[in-house]
Tab-separated table of C-alpha atoms (C1' of nucleotides) in Angstrom:
chain	number	residue	atom	x	y	z
A	1	UNK	CA	8.918	67.616	123.925
A	2	UNK	CA	11.504	64.870	123.570
A	3	UNK	CA	12.713	64.640	119.993
A	4	UNK	CA	14.487	61.603	118.569
A	5	UNK	CA	17.798	63.354	119.173
A	6	UNK	CA	17.248	64.193	122.817
A	7	UNK	CA	16.190	60.598	123.455
A	8	UNK	CA	19.326	59.312	121.797
A	9	UNK	CA	21.388	61.848	123.737
A	10	UNK	CA	19.863	60.722	127.023
A	11	UNK	CA	20.626	57.105	126.224
A	12	UNK	CA	24.236	57.924	125.424
A	13	UNK	CA	24.456	59.836	128.683
A	14	UNK	CA	23.110	56.870	130.629
A	15	UNK	CA	25.671	54.587	129.006
A	16	UNK	CA	28.458	56.998	129.883
A	17	UNK	CA	27.353	57.173	133.515
A	18	UNK	CA	27.005	53.424	133.897
A	19	UNK	CA	30.596	52.996	132.692
A	20	UNK	CA	31.752	55.942	134.798
A	21	UNK	CA	30.284	54.505	137.998
A	22	UNK	CA	31.855	51.108	137.288
A	23	UNK	CA	35.278	52.641	136.664
A	24	UNK	CA	35.040	54.961	139.675
A	25	UNK	CA	34.239	52.039	141.986
A	26	UNK	CA	37.630	50.571	141.036
A	27	UNK	CA	39.857	53.598	140.416
A	28	UNK	CA	38.081	56.331	142.352
A	29	UNK	CA	36.233	59.421	141.179
A	30	UNK	CA	39.501	61.276	140.667
A	31	UNK	CA	41.087	58.324	138.913
A	32	UNK	CA	38.201	58.453	136.454
A	33	UNK	CA	39.564	60.380	133.464
A	34	UNK	CA	37.448	61.732	130.624
A	35	UNK	CA	39.868	60.506	127.971
A	36	UNK	CA	39.957	56.965	129.269
A	37	UNK	CA	36.190	56.854	129.713
A	38	UNK	CA	35.707	58.055	126.122
A	39	UNK	CA	38.142	55.483	124.783
A	40	UNK	CA	36.339	52.700	126.635
A	41	UNK	CA	33.048	53.757	125.036
A	42	UNK	CA	34.564	54.258	121.578
A	43	UNK	CA	33.726	57.934	121.390
A	44	UNK	CA	35.741	61.131	121.257
A	45	UNK	CA	36.839	62.841	124.425
A	46	UNK	CA	35.207	66.149	123.530
A	47	UNK	CA	32.018	64.416	122.424
A	48	UNK	CA	31.723	62.874	125.853
A	49	UNK	CA	32.800	66.081	127.544
A	50	UNK	CA	29.972	67.990	125.821
A	51	UNK	CA	27.426	66.001	127.857
A	52	UNK	CA	28.700	67.409	131.135
A	53	UNK	CA	30.715	70.588	130.637
A	54	UNK	CA	33.206	69.915	133.416
A	55	UNK	CA	34.820	67.033	135.194
A	56	UNK	CA	33.166	68.045	138.438
A	57	UNK	CA	29.737	67.852	136.844
A	58	UNK	CA	30.599	64.418	135.410
A	59	UNK	CA	31.606	63.297	138.901
A	60	UNK	CA	28.374	64.586	140.414
A	61	UNK	CA	26.294	62.863	137.725
A	62	UNK	CA	28.252	59.654	138.330
A	63	UNK	CA	27.412	59.823	142.044
A	64	UNK	CA	23.695	60.118	141.177
A	65	UNK	CA	23.917	57.117	138.843
A	66	UNK	CA	25.597	55.127	141.624
A	67	UNK	CA	22.962	56.267	144.093
A	68	UNK	CA	20.154	55.103	141.822
A	69	UNK	CA	21.812	51.724	141.512
A	70	UNK	CA	22.280	51.510	145.278
A	71	UNK	CA	18.645	52.427	145.948
A	72	UNK	CA	17.433	49.845	143.443
A	73	UNK	CA	19.740	47.038	144.554
A	74	UNK	CA	19.924	47.549	148.333
A	75	UNK	CA	17.347	49.985	149.733
A	76	UNK	CA	14.212	49.090	147.769
A	77	UNK	CA	14.375	45.312	148.218
A	78	UNK	CA	14.855	45.789	151.964
A	79	UNK	CA	12.143	48.434	152.335
A	80	UNK	CA	9.644	46.049	150.754
A	81	UNK	CA	9.899	43.882	153.887
A	82	UNK	CA	7.720	44.680	156.938
A	83	UNK	CA	9.221	47.279	159.286
A	84	UNK	CA	10.859	46.067	162.457
A	85	UNK	CA	13.812	43.797	163.077
A	86	UNK	CA	13.021	41.937	159.835
A	87	UNK	CA	13.695	45.090	157.851
A	88	UNK	CA	16.893	45.891	159.742
A	89	UNK	CA	18.116	42.378	159.040
A	90	UNK	CA	17.005	42.661	155.399
A	91	UNK	CA	19.010	45.897	154.960
A	92	UNK	CA	22.191	44.177	156.146
A	93	UNK	CA	21.548	41.095	154.024
A	94	UNK	CA	20.717	43.232	150.973
A	95	UNK	CA	24.023	45.060	151.351
A	96	UNK	CA	26.003	41.832	151.638
A	97	UNK	CA	24.183	40.369	148.641
A	98	UNK	CA	24.973	43.533	146.671
A	99	UNK	CA	28.652	43.038	147.479
A	100	UNK	CA	28.469	39.357	146.573
A	101	UNK	CA	26.699	40.011	143.270
A	102	UNK	CA	29.355	42.642	142.439
A	103	UNK	CA	26.806	45.246	141.420
A	104	UNK	CA	29.858	47.504	141.091
A	105	UNK	CA	33.011	45.758	139.892
A	106	UNK	CA	35.145	47.567	142.483
A	107	UNK	CA	32.898	46.831	145.467
A	108	UNK	CA	30.508	49.288	147.079
A	109	UNK	CA	30.764	52.583	145.173
A	110	UNK	CA	30.023	54.640	148.278
A	111	UNK	CA	32.542	52.817	150.427
A	112	UNK	CA	35.200	53.592	147.808
A	113	UNK	CA	34.041	57.186	147.427
A	114	UNK	CA	33.860	57.705	151.189
A	115	UNK	CA	37.410	56.423	151.609
A	116	UNK	CA	38.662	58.545	148.719
A	117	UNK	CA	37.123	61.835	149.866
A	118	UNK	CA	37.349	61.074	153.575
A	119	UNK	CA	40.190	63.431	154.427
A	120	UNK	CA	40.101	65.667	151.363
A	121	UNK	CA	39.073	69.293	151.432
A	122	UNK	CA	35.474	70.364	150.838
A	123	UNK	CA	34.011	69.992	147.337
A	124	UNK	CA	30.558	69.474	145.862
A	125	UNK	CA	31.388	65.817	145.212
A	126	UNK	CA	32.504	65.295	148.801
A	127	UNK	CA	29.381	67.010	150.135
A	128	UNK	CA	27.136	64.722	148.117
A	129	UNK	CA	29.004	61.609	149.221
A	130	UNK	CA	28.708	62.675	152.854
A	131	UNK	CA	24.958	63.166	152.338
A	132	UNK	CA	24.528	59.726	150.794
A	133	UNK	CA	26.501	58.025	153.545
A	134	UNK	CA	24.570	59.916	156.213
A	135	UNK	CA	21.281	58.873	154.610
A	136	UNK	CA	22.332	55.235	154.633
A	137	UNK	CA	23.233	55.420	158.324
A	138	UNK	CA	19.882	57.087	159.034
A	139	UNK	CA	18.138	54.299	157.115
A	140	UNK	CA	19.819	51.728	159.363
A	141	UNK	CA	19.063	53.743	162.502
A	142	UNK	CA	15.390	54.220	161.591
A	143	UNK	CA	15.013	50.510	160.927
A	144	UNK	CA	16.521	49.806	164.349
A	145	UNK	CA	14.267	52.423	165.948
A	146	UNK	CA	11.248	50.860	164.218
A	147	UNK	CA	12.187	47.474	165.604
A	148	UNK	CA	12.515	48.969	169.086
A	149	UNK	CA	9.092	50.634	168.878
A	150	UNK	CA	7.600	47.290	167.886
A	151	UNK	CA	9.210	45.673	170.928
A	152	UNK	CA	11.556	43.553	168.838
A	153	UNK	CA	14.765	45.125	170.115
A	154	UNK	CA	15.642	45.658	173.764
A	155	UNK	CA	14.881	49.079	175.154
A	156	UNK	CA	18.187	49.493	176.996
A	157	UNK	CA	20.311	49.743	173.827
A	158	UNK	CA	21.123	52.621	171.485
A	159	UNK	CA	19.951	52.471	167.842
A	160	UNK	CA	22.780	54.682	166.608
A	161	UNK	CA	25.321	52.473	168.336
A	162	UNK	CA	23.744	49.371	166.815
A	163	UNK	CA	23.765	50.944	163.330
A	164	UNK	CA	27.453	51.862	163.781
A	165	UNK	CA	28.366	48.315	164.744
A	166	UNK	CA	26.389	46.694	161.925
A	167	UNK	CA	27.904	49.123	159.415
A	168	UNK	CA	31.367	48.187	160.685
A	169	UNK	CA	30.794	44.550	159.762
A	170	UNK	CA	29.287	45.464	156.367
A	171	UNK	CA	32.169	47.746	155.409
A	172	UNK	CA	34.792	45.242	156.536
A	173	UNK	CA	33.108	42.599	154.376
A	174	UNK	CA	33.381	44.969	151.419
A	175	UNK	CA	37.070	45.775	151.945
A	176	UNK	CA	38.375	42.338	152.839
A	177	UNK	CA	36.330	40.501	150.205
A	178	UNK	CA	38.133	42.435	147.485
A	179	UNK	CA	41.504	42.901	149.191
A	180	UNK	CA	42.021	39.194	149.929
A	181	UNK	CA	39.733	37.873	147.150
A	182	UNK	CA	38.054	35.783	149.826
A	183	UNK	CA	34.300	35.341	150.311
A	184	UNK	CA	34.879	34.134	153.873
A	185	UNK	CA	34.790	37.776	154.889
A	186	UNK	CA	31.216	38.114	153.685
A	187	UNK	CA	30.243	35.105	155.788
A	188	UNK	CA	31.988	36.656	158.789
A	189	UNK	CA	29.894	39.785	158.351
A	190	UNK	CA	26.723	37.663	158.026
A	191	UNK	CA	27.649	35.914	161.246
A	192	UNK	CA	28.400	39.221	162.994
A	193	UNK	CA	25.059	40.707	161.916
A	194	UNK	CA	23.118	37.671	163.092
A	195	UNK	CA	24.776	37.395	166.510
A	196	UNK	CA	24.560	41.140	167.039
A	197	UNK	CA	20.850	41.213	166.193
A	198	UNK	CA	19.992	38.154	168.271
A	199	UNK	CA	21.853	39.597	171.264
A	200	UNK	CA	19.892	42.838	171.138
A	201	UNK	CA	16.570	41.269	170.157
A	202	UNK	CA	13.695	40.651	172.558
A	203	UNK	CA	12.099	37.185	172.493
A	204	UNK	CA	9.468	38.644	170.136
A	205	UNK	CA	12.197	39.985	167.870
A	206	UNK	CA	14.126	36.722	167.938
A	207	UNK	CA	11.141	34.798	166.594
A	208	UNK	CA	11.021	37.205	163.639
A	209	UNK	CA	14.611	36.550	162.580
A	210	UNK	CA	14.913	32.819	163.079
A	211	UNK	CA	12.205	31.629	160.706
B	1	UNK	CA	81.337	53.589	155.813
B	2	UNK	CA	78.846	56.432	156.032
B	3	UNK	CA	80.347	59.671	154.815
B	4	UNK	CA	78.936	63.091	155.577
B	5	UNK	CA	77.191	63.049	152.227
B	6	UNK	CA	75.471	59.698	152.622
B	7	UNK	CA	74.243	60.778	156.070
B	8	UNK	CA	72.843	63.961	154.625
B	9	UNK	CA	71.293	62.000	151.769
B	10	UNK	CA	69.644	59.585	154.186
B	11	UNK	CA	68.201	62.469	156.170
B	12	UNK	CA	66.798	64.077	153.052
B	13	UNK	CA	65.296	60.745	152.094
B	14	UNK	CA	63.639	60.403	155.491
B	15	UNK	CA	62.154	63.873	155.184
B	16	UNK	CA	60.809	63.058	151.742
B	17	UNK	CA	59.181	59.869	152.996
B	18	UNK	CA	57.625	61.505	156.023
B	19	UNK	CA	55.976	64.085	153.755
B	20	UNK	CA	55.062	61.399	151.216
B	21	UNK	CA	53.284	59.251	153.819
B	22	UNK	CA	51.385	62.277	155.125
B	23	UNK	CA	50.254	63.295	151.636
B	24	UNK	CA	49.371	59.724	150.642
B	25	UNK	CA	47.161	59.315	153.716
B	26	UNK	CA	45.049	62.184	152.381
B	27	UNK	CA	45.287	61.897	148.586
B	28	UNK	CA	46.243	58.263	148.110
B	29	UNK	CA	49.452	56.676	146.868
B	30	UNK	CA	48.479	57.355	143.248
B	31	UNK	CA	47.421	60.910	144.066
B	32	UNK	CA	50.933	61.445	145.427
B	33	UNK	CA	52.833	63.142	142.598
B	34	UNK	CA	56.580	63.605	142.496
B	35	UNK	CA	56.296	67.200	141.309
B	36	UNK	CA	53.960	68.228	144.065
B	37	UNK	CA	55.993	66.434	146.720
B	38	UNK	CA	59.154	68.190	145.503
B	39	UNK	CA	57.434	71.577	145.540
B	40	UNK	CA	56.236	71.002	149.104
B	41	UNK	CA	59.798	70.252	150.208
B	42	UNK	CA	61.331	73.109	148.223
B	43	UNK	CA	63.469	70.895	146.066
B	44	UNK	CA	63.585	70.062	142.374
B	45	UNK	CA	61.513	67.251	140.963
B	46	UNK	CA	64.472	65.442	139.475
B	47	UNK	CA	66.511	65.891	142.648
B	48	UNK	CA	63.803	64.115	144.578
B	49	UNK	CA	63.323	61.559	141.828
B	50	UNK	CA	67.022	60.619	141.998
B	51	UNK	CA	66.468	59.192	145.486
B	52	UNK	CA	64.069	56.541	144.210
B	53	UNK	CA	64.444	55.993	140.460
B	54	UNK	CA	60.770	55.349	139.810
B	55	UNK	CA	57.386	56.285	141.170
B	56	UNK	CA	56.710	52.678	142.111
B	57	UNK	CA	59.849	52.563	144.215
B	58	UNK	CA	58.846	55.836	145.889
B	59	UNK	CA	55.442	54.324	146.684
B	60	UNK	CA	57.020	51.190	148.149
B	61	UNK	CA	59.403	53.238	150.292
B	62	UNK	CA	56.450	55.343	151.445
B	63	UNK	CA	54.612	52.209	152.545
B	64	UNK	CA	57.644	51.164	154.618
B	65	UNK	CA	57.825	54.605	156.247
B	66	UNK	CA	54.120	54.342	157.098
B	67	UNK	CA	54.599	50.838	158.439
B	68	UNK	CA	57.417	51.999	160.738
B	69	UNK	CA	55.198	54.757	162.054
B	70	UNK	CA	52.323	52.305	162.571
B	71	UNK	CA	54.547	49.830	164.421
B	72	UNK	CA	55.912	52.583	166.649
B	73	UNK	CA	52.580	54.266	167.393
B	74	UNK	CA	50.195	51.305	167.571
B	75	UNK	CA	51.869	47.888	167.750
B	76	UNK	CA	54.784	48.533	170.107
B	77	UNK	CA	52.856	50.339	172.845
B	78	UNK	CA	50.266	47.550	172.852
B	79	UNK	CA	52.809	44.715	172.760
B	80	UNK	CA	54.449	46.169	175.870
B	81	UNK	CA	51.357	45.166	177.856
B	82	UNK	CA	51.043	41.605	179.257
B	83	UNK	CA	49.612	39.084	176.785
B	84	UNK	CA	45.985	38.113	177.154
B	85	UNK	CA	42.776	40.101	176.987
B	86	UNK	CA	44.660	43.152	178.288
B	87	UNK	CA	46.834	43.146	175.177
B	88	UNK	CA	43.896	42.637	172.827
B	89	UNK	CA	42.144	45.583	174.448
B	90	UNK	CA	45.366	47.630	174.326
B	91	UNK	CA	45.714	46.996	170.569
B	92	UNK	CA	42.220	48.375	169.934
B	93	UNK	CA	42.778	51.338	172.246
B	94	UNK	CA	46.175	52.059	170.670
B	95	UNK	CA	44.586	52.130	167.225
B	96	UNK	CA	41.835	54.507	168.341
B	97	UNK	CA	44.361	56.731	170.074
B	98	UNK	CA	46.459	56.771	166.884
B	99	UNK	CA	43.395	57.946	164.967
B	100	UNK	CA	42.608	60.557	167.603
B	101	UNK	CA	46.170	61.883	167.694
B	102	UNK	CA	46.115	62.132	163.891
B	103	UNK	CA	49.457	60.406	163.485
B	104	UNK	CA	48.667	60.650	159.766
B	105	UNK	CA	46.748	63.777	158.744
B	106	UNK	CA	44.427	61.766	156.471
B	107	UNK	CA	43.585	59.088	159.029
B	108	UNK	CA	45.030	55.583	159.097
B	109	UNK	CA	47.478	55.263	156.184
B	110	UNK	CA	46.742	51.574	155.736
B	111	UNK	CA	42.981	52.033	155.787
B	112	UNK	CA	43.342	54.604	152.995
B	113	UNK	CA	45.795	52.439	151.063
B	114	UNK	CA	43.644	49.336	151.480
B	115	UNK	CA	40.613	51.170	150.154
B	116	UNK	CA	42.593	52.639	147.268
B	117	UNK	CA	44.153	49.371	146.086
B	118	UNK	CA	41.252	47.171	147.165
B	119	UNK	CA	39.857	46.421	143.696
B	120	UNK	CA	42.839	47.392	141.591
B	121	UNK	CA	44.931	44.932	139.617
B	122	UNK	CA	48.025	43.318	141.115
B	123	UNK	CA	51.109	45.462	141.714
B	124	UNK	CA	54.058	45.424	144.113
B	125	UNK	CA	52.458	48.243	146.114
B	126	UNK	CA	49.171	46.368	146.397
B	127	UNK	CA	50.966	43.185	147.459
B	128	UNK	CA	52.787	44.985	150.244
B	129	UNK	CA	49.609	46.652	151.477
B	130	UNK	CA	47.827	43.290	151.548
B	131	UNK	CA	50.730	41.862	153.564
B	132	UNK	CA	50.616	44.703	156.091
B	133	UNK	CA	46.865	44.434	156.519
B	134	UNK	CA	47.091	40.661	156.898
B	135	UNK	CA	49.807	41.065	159.526
B	136	UNK	CA	47.627	43.477	161.494
B	137	UNK	CA	44.702	41.050	161.437
B	138	UNK	CA	47.027	38.241	162.552
B	139	UNK	CA	48.271	40.454	165.396
B	140	UNK	CA	44.680	40.920	166.565
B	141	UNK	CA	43.912	37.201	166.163
B	142	UNK	CA	47.020	36.119	168.072
B	143	UNK	CA	46.183	38.467	170.912
B	144	UNK	CA	42.681	36.981	171.043
B	145	UNK	CA	44.114	33.457	170.919
B	146	UNK	CA	46.521	34.338	173.728
B	147	UNK	CA	43.637	35.569	175.832
B	148	UNK	CA	41.756	32.350	175.150
B	149	UNK	CA	44.721	30.198	176.148
B	150	UNK	CA	44.951	32.145	179.390
B	151	UNK	CA	41.282	31.478	180.054
B	152	UNK	CA	40.299	35.129	179.693
B	153	UNK	CA	38.086	34.635	176.645
B	154	UNK	CA	35.341	32.056	176.329
B	155	UNK	CA	36.304	28.848	174.600
B	156	UNK	CA	33.171	28.612	172.446
B	157	UNK	CA	34.010	31.641	170.276
B	158	UNK	CA	36.222	32.118	167.233
B	159	UNK	CA	39.296	34.369	167.458
B	160	UNK	CA	39.228	35.219	163.749
B	161	UNK	CA	35.578	36.204	163.993
B	162	UNK	CA	36.327	38.369	167.032
B	163	UNK	CA	39.244	40.056	165.247
B	164	UNK	CA	37.011	40.724	162.223
B	165	UNK	CA	34.340	42.350	164.385
B	166	UNK	CA	36.788	44.484	166.370
B	167	UNK	CA	38.477	45.605	163.155
B	168	UNK	CA	35.066	46.602	161.774
B	169	UNK	CA	34.555	49.033	164.638
B	170	UNK	CA	38.113	50.390	164.367
B	171	UNK	CA	37.866	51.017	160.620
B	172	UNK	CA	34.439	52.652	160.919
B	173	UNK	CA	35.839	54.971	163.568
B	174	UNK	CA	38.593	55.953	161.139
B	175	UNK	CA	36.239	56.639	158.212
B	176	UNK	CA	33.438	58.395	160.027
B	177	UNK	CA	35.708	60.484	162.238
B	178	UNK	CA	37.162	62.152	159.150
B	179	UNK	CA	34.096	62.034	156.886
B	180	UNK	CA	31.784	63.733	159.385
B	181	UNK	CA	34.509	65.551	161.365
B	182	UNK	CA	32.946	64.062	164.475
B	183	UNK	CA	34.825	62.419	167.361
B	184	UNK	CA	31.609	60.719	168.499
B	185	UNK	CA	32.486	57.940	166.075
B	186	UNK	CA	35.672	57.175	167.974
B	187	UNK	CA	33.661	56.902	171.185
B	188	UNK	CA	31.224	54.572	169.437
B	189	UNK	CA	34.124	52.318	168.458
B	190	UNK	CA	35.456	52.435	172.042
B	191	UNK	CA	32.031	51.405	173.277
B	192	UNK	CA	31.762	48.625	170.685
B	193	UNK	CA	35.188	47.233	171.611
B	194	UNK	CA	34.390	47.254	175.329
B	195	UNK	CA	30.984	45.575	175.034
B	196	UNK	CA	32.305	43.041	172.541
B	197	UNK	CA	35.232	42.123	174.799
B	198	UNK	CA	33.141	41.940	177.965
B	199	UNK	CA	30.596	39.718	176.212
B	200	UNK	CA	33.242	37.233	175.132
B	201	UNK	CA	35.337	37.466	178.291
B	202	UNK	CA	35.324	34.886	181.060
B	203	UNK	CA	34.962	36.167	184.652
B	204	UNK	CA	38.776	36.001	184.894
B	205	UNK	CA	39.094	38.032	181.690
B	206	UNK	CA	36.497	40.561	182.807
B	207	UNK	CA	38.482	41.379	185.940
B	208	UNK	CA	41.511	42.168	183.744
B	209	UNK	CA	39.666	44.760	181.665
B	210	UNK	CA	37.624	46.576	184.259
B	211	UNK	CA	40.388	47.853	186.514
C	1	DC	C1'	71.382	67.617	144.198
C	2	DC	C1'	70.496	70.972	139.822
C	3	DT	C1'	68.673	72.788	134.821
C	4	DA	C1'	66.681	71.573	130.813
C	5	DC	C1'	64.401	68.655	128.494
C	6	DC	C1'	61.111	64.387	126.513
C	7	DG	C1'	56.447	62.145	125.137
C	8	DA	C1'	52.029	61.190	127.141
C	9	DT	C1'	48.011	62.528	129.276
C	10	DC	C1'	45.229	65.646	131.883
C	11	DG	C1'	40.830	68.961	131.782
C	12	DG	C1'	39.020	72.050	128.772
C	13	DT	C1'	38.027	75.105	124.282
C	14	DA	C1'	37.076	76.615	119.311
C	15	DG	C1'	34.528	75.798	115.619
C	16	DG	C1'	31.750	73.064	113.096
D	1	DC	C1'	28.583	64.295	118.227
D	2	DC	C1'	33.411	65.309	115.580
D	3	DT	C1'	38.601	67.200	114.565
D	4	DA	C1'	42.011	69.977	116.040
D	5	DC	C1'	43.794	72.352	119.288
D	6	DC	C1'	45.417	74.807	124.194
D	7	DG	C1'	48.359	75.160	128.662
D	8	DA	C1'	49.455	72.423	132.630
D	9	DT	C1'	51.118	68.494	134.701
D	10	DC	C1'	52.446	63.746	134.744
D	11	DG	C1'	56.633	60.205	135.197
D	12	DG	C1'	61.024	59.934	133.569
D	13	DT	C1'	65.856	61.128	131.205
D	14	DA	C1'	70.350	63.534	129.843
D	15	DG	C1'	74.047	65.646	131.432
D	16	DG	C1'	76.350	67.859	134.797
DNA sequence: CCTACCGATCGGTAGG
DNA sequence: CCTACCGATCGGTAGG
């Protein structure tokens, strides 16, 4: 039974995690310090700490908060479109829109986290980030595979290769948009996605994209 | 006049910076701590500190060390090839080889640094990283432009767009190679570079690549 | 290049 | 959720 106190506690926790995910997208999950996070929220360090019990557990909870935001802002809108090349295109567009709208102030949370933990030793946080990134790549690959089954993408190409190349453009848009403070890079990625998809599309697929 | 002591000092400094660049490629330039670096080299923290005077100056010197390594391992080998599509291809191949050979243990130093400082506020270190990354993109663009002038790349395409798309594949190779511990991602980038170049190449350009 | 420090901040704990 | 702590580590300094 949720009492008034547990409800209030859950709300506080949500607020903490929203701020934590925002900070981590800029300064990294290791750069996220409990003291600074508490100060930003106007609460005591140990009061905040009590919600999680360890920094590692705070990091893991922050990853889940970021994942929920990513699912809501990128995956769900795209998965509401019909499967096929339309959906593959929608996934790419949803990602670029999510970068443009600055859903996280530091750019894509998972791009930042991936880069940060890329070469580091194994840890629960790293494992979870690898899982999330793998799932996103699988989402792109499945969308490509769906388009191929529907005859909208040519049969002589590889879905994993296509997903890799699309993801390259999306990630570059994320990095260069923030590094150079220049939205041109998002347009370059849009252009890359469109030419890549139209090159691999069948005539049936092409008619789906160019409405 | 270099005395025995200044020579020895310079050598120590070089050793410090080599270790610093290696560590920073894994843990980031902010994750690089003076104490840990000193411990790794078996010297005192303040002895090491005396070489630089501040952490910021150590970070800037580390960036220059990394840049020298990058120029030696990626740029110079590629710029020794004849200008044109051959050189553009050589730049991409040199980058992928540099990732494969693990010139930095944490993957491309500048990819890591770019990701780390991407959304952070302005600082001398960030400025220098932006400059280096911009120079690399210009190197790719110039090579593409050179190939176009020589009639090896089609005239109806954009060199900046091509550089952006090639760089997307190269960066993805860097991230996914380390994140998933899987060399397949380097092969995917190789494949992407080759198909991209052959698609934009003229017949004259094509004969240069497929020797 | 060293020893011996400094104040600030880190993650985490005791006790309420 | 708080105050009041803990040992460890941070960047940096004094003095040699």
